[in-house]
Coordinates of C-alpha atoms in Angstrom, one line a residue:
M1 CA -3.8 -29.7 10.6
K2 CA -0.9 -30.0 11.7
Y3 CA 2.4 -28.3 9.6
Q4 CA 4.7 -30.2 8.9
V5 CA 8.2 -28.7 6.9
L6 CA 9.6 -29.6 3.9
A7 CA 11.6 -32.4 4.8
R8 CA 8.9 -33.8 7.5
K9 CA 6.6 -34.0 4.5
W10 CA 8.7 -35.1 1.5
R11 CA 10.7 -38.0 3.6
P12 CA 10.8 -40.3 0.4
Q13 CA 8.9 -43.7 1.1
N14 CA 10.0 -45.8 -0.5
L15 CA 14.0 -46.8 -2.3
D16 CA 12.7 -45.1 -5.4
Q17 CA 12.5 -41.8 -3.6
I18 CA 16.2 -41.4 -1.9
A19 CA 17.9 -39.2 -4.0
G20 CA 21.3 -38.9 -4.8
Q21 CA 22.2 -42.9 -3.7
K22 CA 21.9 -45.0 -6.9
N23 CA 24.4 -47.5 -5.8
I24 CA 23.8 -48.2 -2.4
I25 CA 20.5 -49.1 -3.0
Q26 CA 20.6 -51.2 -5.9
A27 CA 22.4 -53.1 -3.0
I28 CA 19.5 -53.1 -0.7
K29 CA 17.4 -53.7 -4.2
N30 CA 19.7 -57.5 -5.4
S31 CA 20.1 -58.2 -1.0
F32 CA 16.1 -58.3 -1.1
I33 CA 15.6 -60.0 -4.5
L34 CA 18.4 -62.7 -3.6
N35 CA 17.2 -63.3 0.0
R36 CA 21.0 -61.9 1.5
I37 CA 19.4 -60.5 3.8
H38 CA 22.9 -59.3 6.3
H39 CA 21.6 -59.0 10.6
A40 CA 22.9 -55.6 10.2
W41 CA 23.1 -52.7 8.3
L42 CA 25.3 -49.8 9.4
L43 CA 25.0 -46.7 7.5
Y44 CA 26.9 -43.8 7.3
G45 CA 27.9 -40.3 5.7
M46 CA 27.5 -36.9 6.4
R47 CA 24.1 -35.1 7.2
G48 CA 21.4 -34.8 5.3
T49 CA 22.0 -37.4 2.9
G50 CA 19.2 -40.3 3.1
K51 CA 21.0 -42.4 5.8
T52 CA 17.0 -42.4 7.7
S53 CA 15.0 -41.7 6.0
I54 CA 17.0 -45.9 4.4
A55 CA 16.6 -47.1 7.2
R56 CA 13.0 -46.8 7.9
I57 CA 11.9 -48.4 5.0
L58 CA 14.5 -50.8 5.9
A59 CA 11.9 -52.2 8.6
K60 CA 9.0 -51.7 6.8
I61 CA 9.7 -53.3 4.1
L62 CA 11.0 -56.0 5.9
N63 CA 7.8 -56.5 8.0
C64 CA 5.5 -55.3 5.7
K65 CA 2.8 -57.9 4.7
N66 CA 2.7 -57.4 1.8
K67 CA 5.8 -57.3 0.2
N68 CA 7.1 -57.9 -3.2
N69 CA 10.4 -58.4 -3.7
E70 CA 12.4 -55.0 -2.4
I71 CA 8.8 -53.4 -3.0
A72 CA 7.1 -52.4 0.6
C73 CA 2.6 -52.2 -0.1
R74 CA 2.8 -48.6 2.4
I75 CA -1.4 -49.5 2.5
C76 CA -1.3 -53.1 4.6
T77 CA -1.2 -52.5 9.0
N78 CA 2.8 -52.2 9.5
C79 CA 3.7 -49.5 6.8
K80 CA 0.7 -47.7 7.8
N81 CA 2.3 -48.0 11.7
I82 CA 5.5 -47.1 10.9
E83 CA 5.3 -44.0 8.1
K84 CA 3.2 -43.1 11.4
G85 CA 6.2 -44.3 13.4
T86 CA 3.3 -46.2 15.6
F87 CA 5.2 -49.1 15.1
L88 CA 5.6 -51.7 18.3
D89 CA 8.4 -54.3 16.5
L90 CA 10.5 -50.2 15.6
I91 CA 12.5 -49.7 18.7
E92 CA 14.4 -46.6 17.2
V93 CA 16.6 -44.8 19.6
D94 CA 19.1 -41.0 19.1
A95 CA 22.3 -42.7 20.3
A96 CA 22.9 -39.0 21.2
S97 CA 20.7 -39.0 24.4
R98 CA 21.3 -42.3 25.0
T99 CA 24.8 -43.4 25.3
K100 CA 25.0 -45.1 29.0
V101 CA 25.8 -49.1 29.6
E102 CA 22.9 -49.1 31.6
D103 CA 20.8 -47.0 28.9
M104 CA 22.1 -49.8 26.0
K105 CA 21.0 -52.7 28.7
D106 CA 17.4 -51.2 29.7
L107 CA 16.8 -51.2 25.6
L108 CA 18.6 -54.5 24.5
K109 CA 16.8 -56.4 27.4
N110 CA 13.5 -57.5 25.7
I111 CA 15.5 -58.2 22.3
Q112 CA 15.1 -62.1 23.3
Y113 CA 11.1 -62.2 23.1
L114 CA 9.4 -62.3 20.1
P115 CA 7.7 -59.5 17.6
I116 CA 4.3 -58.1 18.6
E117 CA 3.3 -57.1 15.8
G118 CA 5.7 -57.7 12.7
Q119 CA 7.8 -61.0 11.4
L120 CA 10.9 -58.9 12.1
K121 CA 12.2 -56.9 15.3
I122 CA 13.6 -53.9 13.7
Y123 CA 16.9 -52.0 16.6
L124 CA 17.4 -48.7 14.7
I125 CA 20.2 -46.8 16.1
D126 CA 20.6 -43.7 14.7
E127 CA 24.4 -41.5 15.7
V128 CA 24.9 -44.8 16.7
H129 CA 28.9 -43.0 16.9
M130 CA 27.9 -41.2 20.2
L131 CA 27.5 -44.1 21.8
S132 CA 29.9 -45.0 25.7
R133 CA 33.2 -48.2 24.9
H134 CA 31.4 -49.6 27.3
S135 CA 27.8 -49.4 25.5
F136 CA 29.8 -51.4 22.3
N137 CA 31.0 -53.9 23.7
A138 CA 27.2 -54.2 25.8
L139 CA 25.6 -54.1 21.9
L140 CA 29.2 -55.5 20.7
N141 CA 27.5 -60.0 21.2
Y142 CA 23.6 -59.1 20.0
I143 CA 25.9 -57.3 16.9
E144 CA 27.8 -60.2 17.0
E145 CA 24.8 -62.9 17.0
P146 CA 21.1 -62.1 17.3
P147 CA 18.2 -63.7 17.6
I148 CA 16.7 -64.8 14.5
H149 CA 13.5 -62.7 14.9
V150 CA 16.3 -59.8 14.7
K151 CA 17.6 -57.2 12.7
F152 CA 20.2 -54.2 14.0
I153 CA 20.4 -51.0 11.1
L154 CA 23.5 -48.7 13.4
A155 CA 23.3 -45.2 11.2
T156 CA 26.5 -42.1 11.9
T157 CA 28.0 -39.4 10.1
N158 CA 31.0 -40.8 11.9
I159 CA 31.9 -43.6 11.3
E160 CA 36.1 -42.8 12.5
K161 CA 34.5 -43.6 15.9
V162 CA 32.5 -46.7 15.7
P163 CA 34.9 -49.6 17.2
K164 CA 36.0 -51.6 14.5
T165 CA 34.9 -54.4 16.3
I166 CA 31.0 -53.5 15.5
I167 CA 31.9 -52.0 11.4
S168 CA 33.3 -55.2 11.2
R169 CA 30.0 -57.1 11.6
C170 CA 27.6 -55.1 9.8
L171 CA 26.6 -54.9 6.3
Q172 CA 28.6 -51.4 5.9
L173 CA 26.7 -49.0 3.2
N174 CA 28.3 -45.1 2.9
L175 CA 26.2 -42.9 1.2
K176 CA 27.3 -40.4 -0.8
P177 CA 27.4 -36.3 -0.7
I178 CA 24.1 -35.7 -3.1
K179 CA 25.1 -33.7 -6.0
E180 CA 24.3 -29.9 -7.1
L181 CA 22.0 -31.4 -10.3
E182 CA 20.4 -33.4 -8.2
I183 CA 19.6 -31.9 -5.3
I184 CA 18.4 -29.0 -7.9
D185 CA 16.0 -31.5 -9.1
K186 CA 14.8 -31.9 -6.0
I187 CA 14.3 -28.7 -4.6
K188 CA 12.2 -27.3 -8.1
Y189 CA 9.6 -30.3 -8.1
I190 CA 8.8 -30.4 -4.2
L191 CA 8.3 -26.2 -5.1
K192 CA 6.2 -26.9 -7.9
K193 CA 4.2 -29.6 -5.4
E194 CA 3.9 -26.8 -3.0
K195 CA 3.8 -24.5 -5.9
I196 CA 5.3 -22.2 -4.8
N197 CA 6.9 -19.4 -6.7
F198 CA 10.5 -19.3 -7.7
E199 CA 13.7 -18.1 -9.6
E200 CA 15.7 -20.9 -11.6
H201 CA 18.8 -19.8 -10.6
A202 CA 17.9 -18.8 -6.8
I203 CA 17.7 -22.7 -6.7
K204 CA 21.1 -23.2 -7.8
Y205 CA 22.6 -21.0 -5.3
I206 CA 20.5 -23.2 -2.4
A207 CA 22.2 -26.0 -4.1
R208 CA 25.5 -25.6 -4.3
V209 CA 25.2 -23.8 -0.3
S210 CA 23.7 -27.2 1.0
E211 CA 27.3 -29.1 0.0
G212 CA 25.8 -32.3 -0.9
S213 CA 22.9 -32.7 2.5
L214 CA 19.6 -32.6 1.0
R215 CA 18.0 -31.8 4.3
D216 CA 20.0 -28.2 4.4
A217 CA 18.7 -27.7 1.4
L218 CA 15.4 -28.1 2.4
S219 CA 15.7 -25.8 4.9
L220 CA 17.5 -22.9 3.8
T221 CA 14.5 -23.5 1.0
E222 CA 12.1 -23.3 4.5
H223 CA 14.1 -20.0 5.3
A224 CA 13.3 -18.1 2.1
I225 CA 9.8 -19.3 1.9
L226 CA 8.6 -17.6 5.1
I227 CA 10.7 -14.8 4.3
G228 CA 10.4 -14.0 1.4
K229 CA 6.2 -13.9 2.0
G230 CA 5.9 -17.4 -0.5
M231 CA 8.6 -16.6 -3.9
I232 CA 12.2 -17.6 -3.4
S233 CA 14.5 -15.1 -5.6
V234 CA 18.8 -14.8 -6.2
Q235 CA 18.7 -11.7 -3.7
L236 CA 16.5 -12.8 -1.1
I237 CA 18.5 -16.5 -1.3
L238 CA 22.5 -14.1 -1.4
V239 CA 20.7 -12.2 2.1
I240 CA 19.9 -15.4 3.7
T241 CA 23.9 -17.3 3.4
G242 CA 25.7 -13.8 3.2
S243 CA 27.0 -14.3 -0.1
L244 CA 28.4 -12.0 -2.6
H245 CA 26.2 -12.6 -6.9
D246 CA 28.4 -14.8 -9.0
H247 CA 29.0 -10.7 -11.6
Q248 CA 29.3 -8.8 -8.2
S249 CA 31.7 -11.5 -7.5
I250 CA 33.1 -11.4 -12.2
K251 CA 33.4 -7.6 -11.4
I252 CA 35.9 -8.0 -8.3
I253 CA 37.9 -10.2 -9.8
T254 CA 37.7 -8.6 -13.2
A255 CA 38.5 -4.7 -10.8
L256 CA 41.8 -7.2 -8.5
L257 CA 43.3 -8.3 -11.2
N258 CA 43.3 -4.7 -13.6
N259 CA 43.9 -2.7 -10.7
H260 CA 41.7 -0.5 -10.8
T261 CA 41.9 1.6 -7.4
V262 CA 39.0 3.4 -7.8
S263 CA 37.0 1.0 -8.2
I264 CA 38.9 -2.4 -5.6
T265 CA 38.1 1.5 -2.8
Y266 CA 34.1 1.9 -3.8
I267 CA 34.0 -2.0 -3.5
F268 CA 35.4 -2.7 0.5
K269 CA 33.1 0.0 1.5
K270 CA 30.7 -1.7 -0.2
I271 CA 30.8 -5.0 0.6
N272 CA 31.1 -3.4 4.6
Q273 CA 27.3 -2.5 4.0
L274 CA 25.9 -4.9 2.4
N275 CA 27.0 -7.1 5.4
I276 CA 27.6 -10.5 3.3
E277 CA 30.3 -13.0 5.2
W278 CA 34.0 -12.1 5.0
D279 CA 35.3 -15.4 4.7
Q280 CA 31.9 -15.7 1.6
I281 CA 33.4 -13.3 -0.6
L282 CA 37.1 -15.7 -0.9
L283 CA 34.9 -18.6 -1.6
N284 CA 32.5 -16.8 -4.0
I285 CA 36.2 -16.2 -5.8
L286 CA 37.4 -19.3 -6.1
R287 CA 34.3 -20.6 -7.4
I288 CA 34.7 -17.7 -10.1
L289 CA 39.0 -18.6 -10.9
H290 CA 38.0 -21.8 -10.9
Q291 CA 35.8 -21.9 -14.0
I292 CA 37.8 -19.6 -15.7
A293 CA 40.5 -21.6 -15.7
M294 CA 38.3 -25.2 -16.4
I295 CA 37.5 -22.5 -19.6
Q296 CA 40.6 -22.3 -20.4
S297 CA 41.5 -26.0 -20.2
F298 CA 39.1 -27.3 -21.3
Q299 CA 37.1 -24.2 -23.5
S300 CA 33.6 -25.2 -25.2
T301 CA 33.3 -28.5 -23.6
W302 CA 32.7 -26.7 -20.1
D303 CA 29.4 -27.3 -18.7
N304 CA 29.7 -24.5 -17.1
Y305 CA 25.4 -25.6 -16.0
E306 CA 25.6 -22.6 -12.3
F307 CA 26.0 -19.5 -14.5
S308 CA 23.8 -17.2 -16.2
K309 CA 23.8 -16.9 -19.3
T310 CA 25.4 -13.3 -19.2
N311 CA 27.8 -14.5 -16.2
H312 CA 28.7 -17.2 -19.4
N313 CA 29.7 -15.2 -21.4
Q314 CA 31.9 -13.1 -19.4
L315 CA 33.8 -15.9 -17.7
I316 CA 34.1 -16.8 -21.6
Y317 CA 36.2 -12.8 -22.0
L318 CA 37.9 -13.6 -18.7
A319 CA 39.8 -17.2 -19.5
K320 CA 40.5 -15.0 -23.1
S321 CA 42.3 -12.0 -21.5
I322 CA 44.1 -13.4 -18.2
S323 CA 46.5 -15.5 -18.6
P324 CA 46.9 -18.9 -16.6
L325 CA 49.3 -19.1 -15.5
L326 CA 48.1 -15.6 -13.3
I327 CA 44.4 -17.4 -12.4
H328 CA 46.6 -20.2 -10.6
K329 CA 48.2 -17.6 -8.7
S330 CA 45.0 -15.7 -7.6
Y331 CA 43.6 -19.1 -6.9
Q332 CA 47.1 -20.1 -4.2
E333 CA 47.0 -17.0 -3.0
L334 CA 43.5 -16.5 -2.1
L335 CA 43.0 -20.6 -0.9
L336 CA 46.4 -19.0 1.4
G337 CA 44.1 -16.2 2.7
R338 CA 41.7 -19.3 4.1
K339 CA 43.3 -20.7 5.4
E340 CA 44.9 -17.6 7.0
L341 CA 41.4 -15.9 8.4
P342 CA 41.0 -17.4 11.7
F343 CA 44.1 -15.6 12.7
A344 CA 43.2 -12.8 11.3
P345 CA 42.8 -8.9 13.5
N346 CA 39.0 -10.1 12.6
S347 CA 37.6 -11.5 8.3
K348 CA 37.4 -7.4 6.7
I349 CA 41.2 -7.3 7.7
G350 CA 42.0 -10.6 6.5
V351 CA 39.9 -10.8 3.3
E352 CA 40.7 -7.9 2.2
M353 CA 44.3 -8.6 2.5
S354 CA 43.7 -11.1 0.8
L355 CA 42.1 -9.1 -2.1
L356 CA 45.5 -6.8 -2.0
R357 CA 47.4 -9.4 -2.5
L358 CA 45.8 -10.4 -6.1
I359 CA 46.5 -6.7 -7.2
N360 CA 50.4 -6.7 -6.2
I361 CA 50.4 -10.5 -8.8
A362 CA 48.5 -8.7 -10.6
K363 CA 51.0 -6.2 -11.0
K364 CA 53.7 -9.4 -12.0
Y365 CA 51.6 -11.6 -13.8
N366 CA 49.0 -9.5 -15.6
K367 CA 50.7 -7.5 -19.4
T368 CA 48.4 -7.0 -20.7
K369 CA 45.0 -4.6 -19.7
I370 CA 40.9 -6.2 -19.0
K371 CA 38.9 -3.8 -21.7
Q372 CA 36.1 -3.0 -19.6
N373 CA 33.3 -4.7 -20.7
I374 CA 32.9 -6.7 -17.6
E375 CA 33.6 -3.1 -16.3
I376 CA 32.0 -1.8 -12.5
K377 CA 29.7 1.6 -14.4
N378 CA 29.8 4.0 -11.2
N379 CA 31.2 2.4 -8.9
N380 CA 28.2 0.2 -8.9
I381 CA 28.6 -3.7 -7.7
K382 CA 24.7 -4.4 -7.4

């Protein structure tokens, strides 16, 4: 049996399996329950949020022989053929590879003919924004008044490039980035089913760097499984993504804002040896500063699920030890550093200069030294 990557093997096969799109799923379900089914659907949003999966599920519901409102049976021949990709009345096209008007005319030349297997002929056009202007013009007439046996499902990651004349004739469904907690739950569920060992905090790192894309999270998970030989650890994810551990970022902030010169010198050397992405250093420190600021503002009511108990306690200590003004000034300075990074001689120099500016800010706004209960023992940031 051929191996399937996780993103394909665990692709949702019904609406309830779609992660993070509650409002969109409810709208789709209601359209079938109320029998108000649009002739053209436009799914748009960032990569890896479920656009193509929803489109295929829609096609399955529309052609299921035993459907119960919004539920496809998955056992009839139509459902099975759609899941296998052999259903003749589902015409699925990647617009990125068929942008010319000749391709569109060839695609639509048989649109007037009735379906062969199902009740409806479905045209699923992925990455529709890649079509040429003339291709959109060729599509427009059919989108406006399609034959009664035809439905269009369009998907795109860049709706700004889709003509308004097309958009206005479709039911528009905006898929949002998936929340980190939902990505965490989905990956943990899949890994348990796959019988893959993992560290709890490693999954949190995966969800964080995926930035709302479940597919990106699954691709990173697959990468980690291969490198870790079936074991996903925090250290492995940090190596793959070129990131710092949270406790390392906390120690860097402590040293910088404490003007601990020996530690800072060692940190710069150590970071250079660890093969860490320099931009990731600024991102990690910005994230820590944000958490400190939120703790200072909301104290015990702030839900800090991302961090371990030890790191959370360290953040609470820093929140009590550092003035809010210094935190906000440091945050602004690092944002400026990220903006200037492309103009630096190289990323290393840009990041180091940004961190050195933090020391000068700390000298101005930090009135008391931070006690070394978060010390860098023996100059070690491991």
